[in-house]
GROMACS .gro file of C-alpha atoms in nm:
model
  180
    1ARG     CA    1  -0.718  -0.521  -0.232
    2GLY     CA    2  -0.846  -0.833  -0.065
    3GLU     CA    3  -1.109  -0.654   0.144
    4GLU     CA    4  -1.436  -0.845   0.137
    5GLU     CA    5  -1.644  -0.535   0.211
    6ALA     CA    6  -1.489  -0.348  -0.083
    7GLN     CA    7  -1.548  -0.645  -0.311
    8ARG     CA    8  -1.917  -0.654  -0.214
    9ALA     CA    9  -1.942  -0.283  -0.301
   10GLU     CA   10  -1.769  -0.352  -0.634
   11GLN     CA   11  -2.018  -0.628  -0.710
   12ALA     CA   12  -2.311  -0.396  -0.637
   13LEU     CA   13  -2.162  -0.138  -0.872
   14GLN     CA   14  -2.110  -0.398  -1.145
   15GLU     CA   15  -2.473  -0.510  -1.111
   16SER     CA   16  -2.611  -0.153  -1.108
   17GLY     CA   17  -2.623  -0.102  -1.483
   18ALA     CA   18  -2.398   0.205  -1.462
   19ASP     CA   19  -2.073   0.238  -1.655
   20TRP     CA   20  -1.791   0.141  -1.423
   21THR     CA   21  -1.419   0.092  -1.395
   22ILE     CA   22  -1.281  -0.059  -1.077
   23VAL     CA   23  -0.929   0.012  -0.957
   24ARG     CA   24  -0.793  -0.199  -0.671
   25ALA     CA   25  -0.452  -0.120  -0.532
   26SER     CA   26  -0.199  -0.293  -0.312
   27TRP     CA   27  -0.023  -0.104  -0.032
   28PHE     CA   28   0.106   0.229  -0.153
   29ALA     CA   29   0.481   0.278  -0.167
   30GLN     CA   30   0.406   0.632  -0.048
   31ASN     CA   31   0.299   0.495   0.291
   32PHE     CA   32   0.671   0.521   0.371
   33SER     CA   33   0.690   0.892   0.286
   34GLU     CA   34   0.347   1.051   0.314
   35ASN     CA   35   0.188   1.010   0.653
   36PHE     CA   36   0.144   0.652   0.777
   37LEU     CA   37   0.509   0.547   0.814
   38LEU     CA   38   0.689   0.877   0.754
   39GLN     CA   39   0.745   0.959   1.122
   40ALA     CA   40   0.880   0.610   1.188
   41VAL     CA   41   1.120   0.643   0.894
   42LEU     CA   42   1.234   0.986   1.014
   43GLU     CA   43   1.291   0.845   1.365
   44GLY     CA   44   1.489   0.552   1.222
   45ALA     CA   45   1.269   0.265   1.341
   46VAL     CA   46   0.971   0.112   1.162
   47VAL     CA   47   0.772  -0.111   1.397
   48LEU     CA   48   0.472  -0.295   1.257
   49PRO     CA   49   0.264  -0.603   1.334
   50VAL     CA   50   0.366  -0.790   1.020
   51GLY     CA   51   0.576  -1.099   0.987
   52GLN     CA   52   0.731  -1.212   0.664
   53VAL     CA   53   0.424  -1.130   0.456
   54ARG     CA   54   0.531  -0.986   0.123
   55GLU     CA   55   0.350  -0.703  -0.051
   56PRO     CA   56   0.372  -0.583  -0.412
   57PHE     CA   57   0.391  -0.216  -0.313
   58VAL     CA   58   0.241   0.006  -0.584
   59ASP     CA   59   0.347   0.361  -0.660
   60ALA     CA   60   0.057   0.604  -0.609
   61GLU     CA   61   0.166   0.779  -0.930
   62ASP     CA   62   0.072   0.460  -1.119
   63ILE     CA   63  -0.266   0.456  -0.948
   64ALA     CA   64  -0.325   0.821  -1.044
   65ASP     CA   65  -0.227   0.750  -1.405
   66VAL     CA   66  -0.468   0.456  -1.428
   67VAL     CA   67  -0.755   0.654  -1.275
   68ALA     CA   68  -0.689   0.949  -1.508
   69ALA     CA   69  -0.688   0.714  -1.807
   70ALA     CA   70  -1.015   0.555  -1.690
   71PHE     CA   71  -1.182   0.897  -1.672
   72SER     CA   72  -1.059   1.003  -2.015
   73ASP     CA   73  -1.097   0.693  -2.232
   74ASP     CA   74  -1.412   0.481  -2.271
   75ARG     CA   75  -1.206   0.168  -2.342
   76HIS     CA   76  -1.169   0.131  -1.963
   77ILE     CA   77  -1.546   0.097  -1.904
   78GLY     CA   78  -1.621  -0.244  -1.760
   79GLN     CA   79  -1.260  -0.313  -1.662
   80LEU     CA   80  -1.132  -0.418  -1.323
   81TYR     CA   81  -0.769  -0.319  -1.274
   82GLU     CA   82  -0.585  -0.471  -0.982
   83LEU     CA   83  -0.273  -0.259  -0.941
   84THR     CA   84   0.050  -0.381  -0.787
   85GLY     CA   85   0.416  -0.312  -0.821
   86PRO     CA   86   0.623  -0.561  -1.022
   87ARG     CA   87   0.768  -0.760  -0.729
   88LEU     CA   88   0.687  -0.889  -0.383
   89ILE     CA   89   0.889  -0.757  -0.090
   90SER     CA   90   0.844  -0.781   0.284
   91PHE     CA   91   0.807  -0.471   0.500
   92ALA     CA   92   1.154  -0.544   0.640
   93GLU     CA   93   1.299  -0.552   0.287
   94ALA     CA   94   1.113  -0.234   0.195
   95THR     CA   95   1.251  -0.061   0.504
   96ARG     CA   96   1.605  -0.170   0.409
   97GLU     CA   97   1.552  -0.029   0.057
   98VAL     CA   98   1.433   0.302   0.202
   99ALA     CA   99   1.737   0.313   0.431
  100ALA     CA  100   1.978   0.238   0.147
  101ALA     CA  101   1.820   0.497  -0.082
  102CYS     CA  102   1.844   0.777   0.170
  103GLY     CA  103   2.174   0.667   0.324
  104ARG     CA  104   2.039   0.638   0.678
  105ASP     CA  105   2.017   0.363   0.939
  106ILE     CA  106   1.652   0.265   0.962
  107THR     CA  107   1.559  -0.054   1.143
  108PHE     CA  108   1.252  -0.270   1.107
  109ARG     CA  109   1.093  -0.471   1.386
  110SER     CA  110   0.784  -0.688   1.375
  111ILE     CA  111   0.574  -0.698   1.691
  112PRO     CA  112   0.255  -0.882   1.790
  113LEU     CA  113  -0.066  -0.715   1.676
  114ALA     CA  114  -0.196  -0.693   2.035
  115ASP     CA  115   0.113  -0.495   2.140
  116TYR     CA  116   0.077  -0.264   1.842
  117MET     CA  117  -0.289  -0.201   1.919
  118MET     CA  118  -0.211  -0.128   2.286
  119ALA     CA  119   0.048   0.128   2.176
  120MET     CA  120  -0.204   0.292   1.941
  121SER     CA  121  -0.456   0.309   2.223
  122ALA     CA  122  -0.197   0.458   2.460
  123MET     CA  123  -0.127   0.725   2.197
  124GLY     CA  124  -0.493   0.826   2.218
  125LEU     CA  125  -0.587   0.737   1.861
  126GLU     CA  126  -0.960   0.720   1.795
  127LYS     CA  127  -1.123   0.379   1.820
  128ALA     CA  128  -1.251   0.388   1.461
  129TYR     CA  129  -0.897   0.446   1.333
  130ARG     CA  130  -0.757   0.173   1.560
  131ASP     CA  131  -1.024  -0.069   1.438
  132LEU     CA  132  -0.933   0.003   1.076
  133ILE     CA  133  -0.563  -0.049   1.143
  134GLU     CA  134  -0.633  -0.372   1.329
  135TYR     CA  135  -0.848  -0.497   1.040
  136LEU     CA  136  -0.580  -0.413   0.784
  137PHE     CA  137  -0.299  -0.584   0.970
  138ALA     CA  138  -0.501  -0.885   1.088
  139THR     CA  139  -0.698  -0.952   0.772
  140VAL     CA  140  -0.567  -0.779   0.461
  141LEU     CA  141  -0.202  -0.856   0.542
  142ASP     CA  142  -0.261  -1.225   0.606
  143GLY     CA  143  -0.088  -1.331   0.283
  144ARG     CA  144  -0.396  -1.319   0.059
  145ASN     CA  145  -0.237  -1.045  -0.152
  146GLU     CA  146   0.104  -1.205  -0.202
  147TYR     CA  147   0.093  -1.194  -0.580
  148VAL     CA  148   0.180  -0.952  -0.857
  149THR     CA  149  -0.067  -0.841  -1.124
  150ASP     CA  150  -0.043  -0.680  -1.468
  151GLY     CA  151  -0.309  -0.414  -1.402
  152VAL     CA  152  -0.084  -0.115  -1.476
  153MET     CA  153   0.034  -0.276  -1.801
  154ARG     CA  154  -0.323  -0.359  -1.908
  155ALA     CA  155  -0.449  -0.009  -1.832
  156LEU     CA  156  -0.154   0.198  -1.952
  157GLY     CA  157   0.053  -0.024  -2.180
  158ARG     CA  158   0.362   0.018  -1.961
  159PRO     CA  159   0.500  -0.168  -1.662
  160ALA     CA  160   0.434  -0.061  -1.305
  161ALA     CA  161   0.708   0.135  -1.133
  162ASP     CA  162   0.934  -0.071  -0.910
  163PHE     CA  163   0.971   0.011  -0.540
  164SER     CA  164   1.335   0.100  -0.609
  165GLN     CA  165   1.222   0.376  -0.849
  166TYR     CA  166   1.003   0.515  -0.574
  167THR     CA  167   1.280   0.502  -0.313
  168SER     CA  168   1.530   0.672  -0.547
  169SER     CA  169   1.300   0.961  -0.636
  170THR     CA  170   1.175   1.005  -0.280
  171ALA     CA  171   1.527   1.003  -0.136
  172ALA     CA  172   1.631   1.263  -0.394
  173SER     CA  173   1.340   1.483  -0.282
  174GLY     CA  174   1.478   1.493   0.074
  175ALA     CA  175   1.154   1.360   0.223
  176TRP     CA  176   1.341   1.116   0.448
  177MET     CA  177   1.593   1.357   0.591
  178PRO     CA  178   1.518   1.434   0.955
  179PHE     CA  179   1.480   1.793   1.056
  180PRO     CA  180   1.796   1.940   1.213
   0.00000   0.00000   0.00000
């Protein structure tokens, strides 16, 4: 969401004459439990180059439901669904919600992007991956996506799941419990 390159690709698809449905999504709630931020959560400290920018985290289950509906019902042809959760929260607030849900102390700290990128380089991450991360934090998280949409409701006729629903179910699964 908010990526100019993706929007140019969407425009080309729309102009192609093919049947299309476009699904844009905000940051996944699952970033806290499935890969990107999981290790940080398990270690008890989420450190990211974000300030007070707020994000309407969307549950990946909602994205999957919208995509499945688009594949199975022609009424979605020609629709652009921008999917978000129902409220804006900062990464610090999201981290606090994760901590409360799993009953653990998890801190959040914002650092300058340059420091974050130096740490990624020191970890030996590939340049292409570092460039993508830098682009996401410098461009996509610049506040341009600080709004909530009704895409899940339009596509499915039900509201989007709240971040608190995600944290409750994920905490119950044990995903945020560190290994002994």
